[in-house]
Amino acid sequence: MKKALIVALLLISALFSAPPVSFAKETVKVGVITPLMGDVKTYGESTKNCFLMALEQYSKNGRYTIVPVIADDRNDPTEGTNAALKLITQDKVVAIIGPLTSKVAIPVSETANKYKIPMITGTATNLKVTISDGKRKPFVFRTCYTDNFQGSIAANFALKDLKARSAAVLYDVSNDYSKGLAEFFRSTFIKGGGTVTAYESYQKDDVDFSALITKLAMKKPEVIYLPDYYNKVGLISKQIREKGLKGTLLGGDGWDSPELAKIAGNSIIGSYYTNHYSADRKDSVTQAFIKKYKEKHGMVPDALGALAYDATGILFKTLDAAKSPNPEEIVKGLAGLKNYKGVTGNISFDKSGDVVKSVVILKVGNEKSQYVTTIEP
Amino acid sequence: MEVLGYILEQCINGLQLGAVYALIALGYTMVYGVLRLINFAHGDIFMLGAFTGYYLITKFTIPIYFVFIITMALTGCAGYIIEKVAYKPLRGAPKISLLITAVGVSLFLEYFLSLKMIFTPNYIGFPRPFEVVSYNFSILSVTNVQILIFTITGVSLGLLYVLVYRTKQGRAMRAVSYDQEAASLMGIDIDRTISMTFIVGAALAGLGGILYGIAYPQINVFMGVMPGIKSFVAAVLGGIGIIHGAVLGGLIIGMSEVFVSAFLSSTFRDGVIFIVLFLVLLLKPSGIFGKRTEKV
């Protein structure tokens, strides 16, 4: 017994005392929180794919060996917060990429900020992600625009390009993302001289929208704004067309999934949505990224994956530039980031940790979404 | 005229939802009748029905009525197995143990089936076996989905009525629900009758599952939770243990859901349903048709 112990101790000490091998780099852990199951899993998957792609790119000549710790939040705020606590306290990550959706990102941003761990979400657009009660959370950043901007652009597009005078809004009252977009759409649409004839909410697990849609049918809105994720949107758009409503459907970046067309079928064709980037964007960085993703995964990446790719790229760049790989140094670097050439555009964080970027408007077609126009901020 | 059309159309929306609730509520009520057990796993049998229908439609090309028959047979089997495995060994135990087991079975079905290798926790689009056609009458429109739901619910109610009130098996069910001990003294096979009740209840829930999938084409493993609870409210509202009570209860719940959404706001919808439950329990705990002794 004693002998075995001595041998074991000798072995362990031999491991530690071994001279550092020249090519071994310092190891740094980075956490990723994203939904790999549940109602928005296609986004989680593309986010994960894009993160790993960025990591592969970095590994070629980065300063550190990065060990990713990927956690599944199932698009559930509680799961997300648990995952964040585990990443921070047990895995000791230096930074977190994600979470994907606003409703998970808001509580996780609180946790990250409390433990002083930098967090960059690629995709959570709700205002409360970077700010709570009017106060900036200094450790939280994002690489996408915010809901107020996206909602207003959609409203202006409805007013000016679609020449709509009346609109209806259907949103998920239990989802911060959906609620945020709905509010900003409504206020901008009214300010622009339109009337919002119906402003109705439903709940997370609803599948029967017949009462709400029959109500909308009475008002005959020219535009129906559906700020939610593809799963719900598909279900609603189907029921809208079955009830014989003709209004143009309009949505946000939550529509960007190949699943949408599968669920919604013909009912969604010809509808418009605002998005972060178009795969048709004529830019060498973007096109190189899309080509690489296609080679690996056999399809065009969605905007959410692209944003996660940028978030990861920014983190790695800052990490290499920082004096040492600790959270404080990384945050300092992030706050000073200017003009990062990302696949979704040029990224500079403003003083609230958000970015100012252009919005792309896409039209849902038979095969894929077609680019309509870009709106600069 | 337009307002009348609007109200009529909302009525049809409510009936569509209510018919599905009625199908689920029947299972609650029948099982309660014979066992005095609220079978909380019932909502999950409903989910099982939807998934079975989904696999039958996507993996095999069989006519739609076969899909209904096979699904009902399979969920009936599931109901039979659940009763034999989880409830029968507890026949002599206090009722509360049975109730806790029922909750356990429900959670087991939800989380076991949500494993990645089984049904996955993802949302799955339910394929419609036919195109939706809308028939417009002067003031309202009805879709073929709605007609299908009304017909199937109506037919199965008729069959159930015949089974319970016109057959020997049904008479046995009624006898067991009236007085289990006396019934067994009269030579009625209690175990067989209870199994029969579970099979019929589960088959109806499975049927409800497919209809729900066709009407609202998206399914996931937790889809049975809310409809299950609401159907339970429906069964209590109509008088638990009473067949026509469950049907009326289901229709009332479906209607009130739709009308609350239509005239108030959908935020209040579930609240109103549970206020209905409170009021029933406070004012007439035995439900609309309830007398002091309950019958199947």
XYZ file of C-alpha atoms in Angstrom:
673
model
C 0.000 0.000 0.000
C 2.690 2.394 1.112
C 4.794 1.438 -1.846
C 1.979 2.120 -4.256
C 1.451 5.524 -2.679
C 5.105 6.426 -3.021
C 5.122 5.343 -6.647
C 2.024 7.401 -7.306
C 3.528 10.449 -5.623
C 6.733 10.049 -7.584
C 4.777 9.824 -10.793
C 2.779 12.933 -10.009
C 5.836 14.924 -9.043
C 7.524 13.744 -12.223
C 4.587 15.102 -14.194
C 4.798 18.493 -12.578
C 8.526 18.826 -12.552
C 8.874 17.943 -16.229
C 10.487 20.879 -18.011
C 8.000 22.920 -20.036
C 7.938 21.695 -23.574
C 8.720 24.527 -25.915
C 5.589 24.244 -28.137
C 3.073 23.938 -25.260
C 1.076 27.134 -24.929
C -0.699 28.365 -21.855
C -4.209 26.921 -21.562
C -7.199 29.218 -21.298
C -10.800 28.104 -20.839
C -13.628 29.836 -22.693
C -17.286 29.071 -22.022
C -20.091 28.935 -24.568
C -23.757 28.983 -23.553
C -26.230 28.224 -26.307
C -29.421 26.199 -26.779
C -28.671 22.830 -28.374
C -32.152 21.462 -27.739
C -35.628 22.874 -27.606
C -37.477 25.520 -29.550
C -34.529 27.426 -31.070
C -32.039 24.618 -31.452
C -31.104 25.364 -35.070
C -29.642 28.657 -33.820
C -27.761 26.912 -31.049
C -26.271 24.473 -33.503
C -25.094 27.119 -35.936
C -23.697 29.144 -33.030
C -21.739 26.144 -31.841
C -20.496 25.365 -35.355
C -19.369 28.939 -35.869
C -17.665 29.095 -32.490
C -15.710 25.948 -33.273
C -14.802 27.314 -36.699
C -13.455 30.495 -35.136
C -11.562 28.407 -32.611
C -9.996 26.288 -35.324
C -8.905 29.413 -37.130
C -7.404 30.822 -33.928
C -5.578 27.605 -32.982
C -3.321 27.930 -36.015
C -1.345 30.857 -34.643
C -3.026 32.067 -31.463
C -1.084 32.808 -28.297
C -2.949 30.326 -26.078
C -4.407 26.879 -26.238
C -8.101 27.481 -25.815
C -10.230 24.810 -24.190
C -13.911 25.363 -24.998
C -16.560 24.430 -22.442
C -19.902 24.274 -24.235
C -23.098 24.327 -22.188
C -26.671 23.764 -23.366
C -29.231 26.223 -21.971
C -32.307 24.750 -23.751
C -33.434 28.352 -24.189
C -34.429 28.370 -20.535
C -33.318 31.236 -18.240
C -32.859 28.940 -15.240
C -30.787 26.408 -17.175
C -28.743 29.261 -18.609
C -27.972 30.777 -15.221
C -27.013 27.373 -13.820
C -24.734 26.782 -16.773
C -23.120 30.207 -16.285
C -22.501 29.558 -12.589
C -20.933 26.214 -13.377
C -18.706 27.682 -16.085
C -17.554 30.510 -13.831
C -17.124 28.780 -10.487
C -16.143 25.242 -11.474
C -14.620 25.410 -14.916
C -13.047 28.822 -14.232
C -13.536 30.181 -17.721
C -12.047 33.602 -18.484
C -14.918 34.670 -20.725
C -18.327 33.527 -21.948
C -19.670 33.585 -25.491
C -23.483 33.676 -25.559
C -26.225 33.076 -24.532
C -28.157 33.220 -27.722
C -31.578 34.566 -26.801
C -32.410 37.679 -24.806
C -34.514 35.924 -22.236
C -31.551 33.755 -21.241
C -28.917 36.429 -21.829
C -30.532 38.905 -19.420
C -30.196 36.749 -16.269
C -26.846 35.337 -17.408
C -25.474 38.843 -17.989
C -26.335 39.633 -14.361
C -24.374 36.583 -13.222
C -21.392 37.282 -15.464
C -21.283 40.884 -14.342
C -21.495 39.905 -10.684
C -18.574 37.484 -10.995
C -16.687 39.954 -13.206
C -16.362 37.580 -16.148
C -16.613 39.168 -19.599
C -19.537 37.963 -21.653
C -20.103 38.631 -25.350
C -23.408 37.625 -26.822
C -23.624 37.542 -30.575
C -27.358 37.700 -30.777
C -29.312 38.874 -27.723
C -30.953 42.073 -28.926
C -32.969 43.175 -25.879
C -31.804 46.447 -24.305
C -31.679 44.944 -20.821
C -28.819 42.636 -21.746
C -26.182 45.337 -21.387
C -28.071 47.758 -19.157
C -30.184 47.225 -16.077
C -32.068 50.020 -14.300
C -30.242 52.576 -16.395
C -26.864 51.244 -15.333
C -24.335 49.750 -17.706
C -23.114 46.236 -16.936
C -19.389 46.794 -17.633
C -18.593 43.140 -18.322
C -21.265 42.569 -20.962
C -20.940 43.198 -24.703
C -22.819 42.235 -27.831
C -22.097 42.133 -31.538
C -25.654 42.735 -32.763
C -27.891 45.783 -32.858
C -30.633 46.250 -30.282
C -34.396 45.754 -30.364
C -35.310 49.427 -30.468
C -33.307 49.808 -33.651
C -34.593 46.609 -35.276
C -38.228 47.296 -34.326
C -38.100 50.867 -35.623
C -36.513 49.830 -38.905
C -39.277 47.262 -39.439
C -41.927 49.904 -38.732
C -40.332 52.382 -41.113
C -40.037 49.729 -43.778
C -43.743 48.940 -43.399
C -44.643 52.621 -43.652
C -42.357 53.690 -46.479
C -41.616 50.639 -48.610
C -44.790 48.635 -48.113
C -46.897 51.836 -47.931
C -48.945 50.359 -45.115
C -51.185 52.575 -43.004
C -52.501 49.942 -40.607
C -50.610 47.223 -38.774
C -51.316 44.503 -36.262
C -48.782 43.140 -33.796
C -48.840 39.655 -32.257
C -46.139 38.968 -29.677
C -45.114 36.563 -26.930
C -45.666 38.300 -23.617
C -43.297 35.918 -21.804
C -40.361 36.592 -24.127
C -38.241 39.731 -23.642
C -37.055 39.685 -27.229
C -40.545 39.497 -28.667
C -41.911 42.099 -26.270
C -39.066 44.521 -26.983
C -39.483 44.360 -30.741
C -43.271 44.673 -30.503
C -43.041 47.812 -28.351
C -40.556 49.600 -30.597
C -42.420 48.612 -33.733
C -45.651 49.997 -32.334
C -44.242 53.309 -31.130
C -42.370 53.974 -34.390
C -45.318 52.956 -36.543
C -47.650 55.318 -34.691
C -45.100 58.138 -34.753
C -44.809 57.686 -38.508
C -48.531 58.282 -38.984
C -49.793 54.697 -39.116
C -52.370 53.074 -36.880
C -51.823 49.903 -34.928
C -55.246 48.280 -35.094
C -54.437 45.319 -32.907
C -51.692 44.780 -30.354
C -52.200 41.288 -28.999
C -50.087 38.954 -26.936
C -49.935 35.218 -26.445
C -47.921 32.964 -24.183
C -44.886 30.774 -24.614
C -46.610 27.405 -24.921
C -49.635 28.520 -26.930
C -50.430 26.660 -30.111
C -53.981 27.829 -30.656
C -54.074 31.370 -32.014
C -57.508 31.111 -33.585
C -59.176 33.566 -31.200
C -56.492 36.225 -31.737
C -56.402 35.725 -35.485
C -60.178 35.927 -35.825
C -59.892 39.173 -33.894
C -57.237 40.470 -36.296
C -59.319 39.438 -39.299
C -61.981 41.952 -38.235
C -59.464 44.809 -38.418
C -58.024 43.820 -41.829
C -54.479 45.099 -41.120
C -52.217 45.693 -44.130
C -49.182 44.475 -42.216
C -48.958 41.904 -39.446
C -45.806 42.103 -37.350
C -44.730 38.781 -35.799
C -41.619 39.336 -33.698
C -40.868 35.818 -32.503
C -38.714 32.779 -33.314
C -39.266 30.565 -36.326
C -41.191 27.829 -34.499
C -43.974 30.102 -33.285
C -43.951 32.228 -36.426
C -44.483 29.155 -38.609
C -47.415 28.062 -36.540
C -48.991 31.523 -36.481
C -48.472 32.283 -40.167
C -50.144 29.016 -41.092
C -53.191 29.832 -39.007
C -53.263 33.403 -40.337
C -53.464 32.231 -43.953
C -55.991 29.518 -43.098
C -58.258 32.176 -41.668
C -57.960 33.988 -44.980
C -56.027 37.049 -43.772
C -54.181 38.775 -46.600
C -51.907 41.269 -44.826
C -48.151 41.182 -45.416
C -46.266 39.394 -42.650
C -43.222 41.095 -41.196
C -40.733 39.834 -38.637
C -37.314 40.083 -37.048
C -34.049 38.151 -36.933
C -35.789 35.276 -35.120
C -37.117 34.179 -38.500
C -33.714 33.286 -39.893
C -33.851 29.488 -39.861
C -34.260 26.796 -42.504
C -36.929 25.318 -40.217
C -39.259 28.263 -40.819
C -40.133 27.254 -44.364
C -40.582 23.638 -43.257
C -43.108 24.558 -40.598
C -44.848 27.410 -42.359
C -44.866 26.067 -45.896
C -46.478 28.396 -48.417
C -47.966 30.636 -45.769
C -44.703 32.493 -45.175
C -43.584 33.071 -48.773
C -43.460 36.722 -49.716
C -43.070 37.914 -46.139
C -40.290 40.262 -45.032
C -37.950 40.249 -42.050
C -35.121 42.325 -40.668
C -31.796 40.596 -40.199
C -28.163 41.168 -39.256
C -26.564 40.251 -42.532
C -27.367 38.718 -45.857
C -25.397 35.797 -47.215
C -25.326 37.795 -50.468
C -23.280 40.566 -48.834
C -20.472 41.483 -51.220
C -17.544 41.469 -48.875
C -14.433 39.324 -49.022
C -14.438 38.506 -45.279
C -18.111 37.508 -45.383
C -17.800 35.450 -48.532
C -14.727 33.601 -47.248
C -16.610 32.748 -44.071
C -19.685 31.518 -45.940
C -17.582 29.415 -48.285
C -15.784 27.763 -45.402
C -18.996 27.098 -43.487
C -20.621 25.596 -46.567
C -17.678 23.268 -47.093
C -17.927 22.055 -43.521
C -21.659 21.902 -42.890
C -23.215 21.861 -46.340
C -25.396 24.940 -45.941
C -25.311 28.718 -45.720
C -24.843 29.858 -42.103
C -27.681 31.832 -40.532
C -27.102 35.336 -39.207
C -27.026 34.115 -35.633
C -24.100 31.829 -36.338
C -22.320 34.631 -38.174
C -22.769 36.933 -35.177
C -21.419 34.284 -32.827
C -18.451 33.901 -35.157
C -17.772 37.624 -34.849
C -18.245 37.570 -31.071
C -15.745 34.720 -30.797
C -13.310 36.387 -33.172
C -13.419 39.581 -31.127
C -12.837 37.709 -27.903
C -9.824 35.832 -29.270
C -8.317 38.967 -30.736
C -8.677 40.822 -27.443
C -7.344 37.844 -25.533
C -4.167 37.788 -27.594
C -3.672 41.516 -27.274
C -4.229 41.533 -23.496
C -1.219 41.547 -21.171
C -2.390 38.402 -19.405
C -5.383 36.123 -19.963
C -7.462 37.309 -17.031
C -11.004 38.710 -17.112
C -10.087 42.308 -16.151
C -7.511 42.640 -18.913
C -9.936 41.167 -21.450
C -12.675 43.608 -20.506
C -10.259 46.519 -20.839
C -9.411 45.336 -24.324
C -13.044 44.820 -25.317
C -14.093 48.278 -24.158
C -11.456 49.820 -26.398
C -12.236 47.756 -29.488
C -12.536 49.803 -32.665
C -13.372 48.804 -36.232
C -13.154 45.053 -36.045
C -13.716 43.663 -39.532
C -16.326 41.015 -38.883
C -18.339 38.888 -41.245
C -21.473 40.843 -40.293
C -19.882 44.255 -40.790
C -17.548 46.646 -38.990
C -17.817 46.356 -35.240
C -16.959 48.977 -32.605
C -18.490 48.803 -29.158
C -20.114 52.018 -27.963
C -19.988 53.066 -24.336
C -22.892 50.784 -23.425
C -21.239 47.700 -24.913
C -23.561 47.651 -27.920
C -22.677 48.043 -31.565
C -24.128 50.283 -34.204
C -24.725 48.305 -37.371
C -26.843 48.344 -40.476
C -30.013 46.280 -40.810
C -30.664 44.063 -43.790
C -34.198 43.398 -44.992
C -34.895 40.029 -46.543
C -37.893 38.557 -48.313
C -38.843 34.918 -47.777
C -38.792 33.088 -51.093
C -39.417 29.549 -52.244
C -35.840 28.360 -51.925
C -34.133 30.888 -49.716
C -34.491 34.437 -48.508
C -33.839 37.162 -51.042
C -31.984 40.340 -50.219
C -34.212 43.421 -50.452
C -32.336 46.365 -49.027
C -29.866 47.526 -46.399
C -30.750 50.285 -43.986
C -27.890 52.221 -42.457
C -28.269 53.491 -38.902
C -74.115 41.391 -38.980
C -70.342 41.549 -38.873
C -70.344 41.295 -35.104
C -72.619 38.264 -35.272
C -70.283 36.624 -37.774
C -67.349 37.409 -35.507
C -69.029 35.843 -32.510
C -70.067 32.777 -34.504
C -66.561 32.329 -35.809
C -65.123 32.574 -32.311
C -67.718 29.992 -31.237
C -66.364 27.604 -33.828
C -62.801 28.265 -32.667
C -63.956 27.507 -29.148
C -65.770 24.337 -30.163
C -62.687 23.115 -32.006
C -60.541 23.507 -28.893
C -63.309 22.313 -26.599
C -63.874 19.120 -28.582
C -60.251 18.104 -28.035
C -60.478 18.958 -24.338
C -63.631 16.875 -24.135
C -61.844 13.842 -25.557
C -59.119 14.121 -22.926
C -61.542 14.936 -20.122
C -63.438 11.705 -20.829
C -60.401 9.656 -19.862
C -59.971 11.561 -16.596
C -63.578 11.161 -15.739
C -63.863 7.444 -16.560
C -60.762 6.509 -14.594
C -61.944 8.611 -11.690
C -65.294 6.859 -11.888
C -63.909 3.366 -11.439
C -60.776 3.972 -9.370
C -61.329 7.333 -7.633
C -57.951 8.246 -9.100
C -56.996 11.421 -10.907
C -54.704 9.986 -13.536
C -52.222 12.795 -14.047
C -50.384 10.773 -16.680
C -53.396 11.183 -18.927
C -52.119 14.380 -20.559
C -48.955 12.512 -21.488
C -50.919 9.741 -23.164
C -52.420 12.529 -25.239
C -48.865 13.566 -26.181
C -48.015 9.949 -26.957
C -50.975 9.855 -29.321
C -49.724 12.923 -31.162
C -46.238 11.434 -31.562
C -47.577 8.066 -32.681
C -49.677 9.839 -35.270
C -46.646 11.833 -36.362
C -44.514 8.722 -36.903
C -47.310 6.874 -38.665
C -47.903 9.742 -41.048
C -44.239 10.465 -41.802
C -42.783 6.945 -41.883
C -45.578 4.985 -43.510
C -47.940 5.806 -46.304
C -51.202 4.570 -44.897
C -54.672 6.063 -45.205
C -55.570 8.553 -42.541
C -58.261 6.412 -40.907
C -55.651 3.684 -40.320
C -53.495 6.288 -38.595
C -56.371 6.976 -36.237
C -57.087 3.307 -35.585
C -53.465 2.275 -35.029
C -52.787 5.261 -32.780
C -55.836 4.518 -30.676
C -54.780 0.878 -30.386
C -51.249 1.823 -29.352
C -52.206 4.476 -26.812
C -54.826 2.056 -25.504
C -52.014 -0.448 -24.945
C -49.953 2.251 -23.234
C -52.865 2.967 -20.909
C -53.197 -0.746 -20.169
C -49.490 -1.133 -19.407
C -49.402 1.965 -17.185
C -52.324 0.663 -15.185
C -50.802 -2.805 -14.784
C -47.307 -1.588 -13.936
C -47.914 1.517 -11.892
C -51.420 1.455 -10.430
C -52.455 -2.167 -9.967
C -49.767 -3.028 -7.383
C -51.139 -0.157 -5.304
C -54.754 -1.291 -5.404
C -54.888 -1.737 -1.618
C -52.722 1.288 -0.767
C -54.103 4.633 0.385
C -55.457 6.823 -2.409
C -52.735 9.405 -1.888
C -50.023 6.895 -2.843
C -51.849 6.261 -6.078
C -52.060 9.969 -6.766
C -48.342 10.460 -6.181
C -47.607 7.516 -8.465
C -49.741 9.135 -11.136
C -47.648 12.311 -10.939
C -44.536 10.146 -11.096
C -45.739 8.322 -14.200
C -46.502 11.639 -15.830
C -43.028 13.042 -15.155
C -41.437 9.766 -16.209
C -43.222 9.817 -19.563
C -42.318 13.445 -20.195
C -38.656 13.260 -19.328
C -37.981 9.740 -20.553
C -39.532 10.456 -23.925
C -37.684 13.779 -24.150
C -34.357 11.935 -24.233
C -32.405 12.581 -27.387
C -32.630 8.997 -28.633
C -36.404 8.805 -28.213
C -38.607 11.749 -29.159
C -36.057 14.524 -28.392
C -37.114 17.658 -26.517
C -37.419 19.579 -29.790
C -40.454 21.063 -31.422
C -41.561 18.996 -34.349
C -43.837 20.119 -37.147
C -46.839 17.837 -37.476
C -47.470 16.956 -41.109
C -51.029 17.537 -42.222
C -52.298 14.424 -43.964
C -54.446 16.592 -46.229
C -54.670 20.160 -47.487
C -56.669 22.624 -45.450
C -59.745 23.847 -47.250
C -61.863 26.687 -45.973
C -65.595 26.731 -46.691
C -67.078 30.199 -46.672
C -70.690 30.676 -45.782
C -72.294 34.083 -45.816
C -71.087 35.211 -42.420
C -68.600 32.636 -41.256
C -66.044 30.214 -42.570
C -65.330 26.658 -41.463
C -62.265 24.623 -42.359
C -62.211 20.928 -43.110
C -59.977 20.450 -40.059
C -62.737 21.803 -37.869
C -65.323 19.609 -39.537
C -63.054 16.596 -39.070
C -62.626 17.353 -35.374
C -66.350 17.830 -34.800
C -67.231 14.639 -36.668
C -64.640 12.447 -35.009
C -65.421 13.764 -31.550
C -69.135 13.313 -32.165
C -68.765 9.776 -33.474
C -66.478 8.670 -30.674
C -68.827 10.154 -28.096
C -71.697 8.194 -29.622
C -69.663 4.983 -29.564
C -68.585 5.603 -25.989
C -72.180 6.184 -24.995
C -73.204 2.890 -26.594
C -70.297 1.125 -24.885
C -71.092 2.426 -21.424
C -74.896 2.324 -21.497
C -75.748 -0.426 -23.967
C -73.183 -3.200 -23.478
C -72.493 -5.713 -20.755
C -68.942 -4.374 -20.392
C -70.344 -0.895 -19.880
C -72.767 -2.128 -17.306
C -69.806 -3.701 -15.478
C -68.000 -0.348 -15.552
C -70.977 1.435 -14.127
C -71.371 -1.221 -11.478
C -67.708 -0.964 -10.450
C -67.934 2.787 -10.210
C -71.070 2.492 -8.123
C -69.700 0.021 -5.594
C -66.540 -1.931 -6.284
C -67.066 -4.483 -3.539
C -70.662 -5.242 -4.343
C -69.802 -5.512 -8.018
C -67.134 -8.089 -7.320
C -69.585 -10.047 -5.202
C -71.902 -10.125 -8.192
C -69.190 -11.852 -10.203
C -67.808 -8.862 -12.112
C -64.105 -9.121 -12.904
C -62.861 -5.896 -11.317
C -59.332 -6.006 -12.774
C -60.637 -6.583 -16.249
C -63.131 -3.757 -15.955
C -60.513 -1.332 -14.679
C -58.140 -2.295 -17.493
C -60.936 -1.792 -19.973
C -61.605 1.679 -18.609
C -57.943 2.630 -18.907
C -57.753 1.313 -22.466
C -60.823 3.231 -23.593
C -59.717 6.437 -21.830
C -56.192 6.238 -23.257
C -57.455 5.505 -26.768
C -59.634 8.620 -26.624
C -56.688 10.693 -25.403
C -54.565 9.341 -28.254
C -57.265 10.318 -30.691
C -57.341 13.773 -29.135
C -53.563 13.941 -29.600
C -53.710 13.417 -33.362
C -56.595 15.834 -33.775
C -54.681 18.436 -31.780
C -51.604 17.817 -33.942
C -53.642 18.291 -37.102
C -55.320 21.444 -35.822
C -52.193 23.074 -34.323
C -49.388 21.452 -36.319
C -46.516 21.435 -33.873
C -45.769 18.828 -31.237
C -43.260 18.321 -28.438
C -43.041 16.053 -25.411
C -44.435 18.643 -23.024
C -47.458 19.443 -25.155
C -49.719 17.345 -22.911
C -49.157 19.311 -19.734
C -51.425 22.307 -20.265
C -54.227 20.553 -22.196
C -54.075 17.815 -19.556
C -54.591 20.245 -16.706
C -57.312 22.110 -18.550
C -59.148 18.916 -19.393
C -58.935 17.950 -15.768
C -60.588 21.267 -14.922
C -63.188 20.434 -17.563
C -63.879 17.057 -15.965
C -64.248 18.658 -12.529
C -66.468 21.368 -13.958
C -68.838 18.877 -15.522
C -68.810 16.674 -12.440
C -65.936 14.239 -12.274
C -67.017 10.691 -13.001
C -69.828 11.747 -15.319
C -69.410 11.232 -19.043
C -71.684 13.914 -20.438
C -70.328 16.223 -17.728
C -66.806 15.848 -19.126
C -67.999 16.676 -22.623
C -69.904 19.742 -21.538
C -67.002 20.769 -19.303
C -64.557 20.455 -22.201
C -66.712 22.587 -24.457
C -67.188 25.228 -21.766
C -63.445 25.432 -21.097
C -62.616 25.633 -24.810
C -65.237 28.321 -25.347
C -64.218 30.386 -22.362
C -60.572 30.255 -23.409
C -61.397 31.565 -26.839
C -63.830 34.182 -25.608
C -61.445 35.509 -22.979
C -58.781 35.852 -25.689
C -61.271 37.410 -28.075
C -62.867 39.981 -25.784
C -60.357 40.504 -22.968
C -56.766 39.485 -23.508
C -55.032 36.163 -23.866
C -52.941 37.077 -20.827
C -55.989 36.503 -18.655
C -56.970 33.286 -20.382
C -55.410 30.668 -18.144
C -56.221 32.733 -15.085
C -59.891 32.693 -15.982
C -59.853 28.903 -16.433
C -58.460 28.404 -12.968
C -60.842 30.919 -11.458
C -63.589 28.751 -12.959
C -62.037 25.771 -11.179
C -61.956 27.655 -7.857
C -65.551 28.745 -8.221
C -66.718 25.226 -9.029
C -64.849 23.795 -6.079
C -66.227 26.489 -3.771
C -69.827 26.609 -4.924
C -70.620 23.166 -6.275
C -67.719 20.783 -5.671
C -69.544 17.927 -7.357
C -69.690 19.844 -10.669
C -72.551 20.779 -12.960
C -74.105 17.323 -13.214
C -72.739 16.072 -9.930
C -74.991 14.390 -7.423
C -73.818 12.878 -4.227
C -72.976 9.530 -5.736
C -70.907 9.575 -8.879
C -71.334 7.224 -11.773
C -69.277 6.507 -14.828
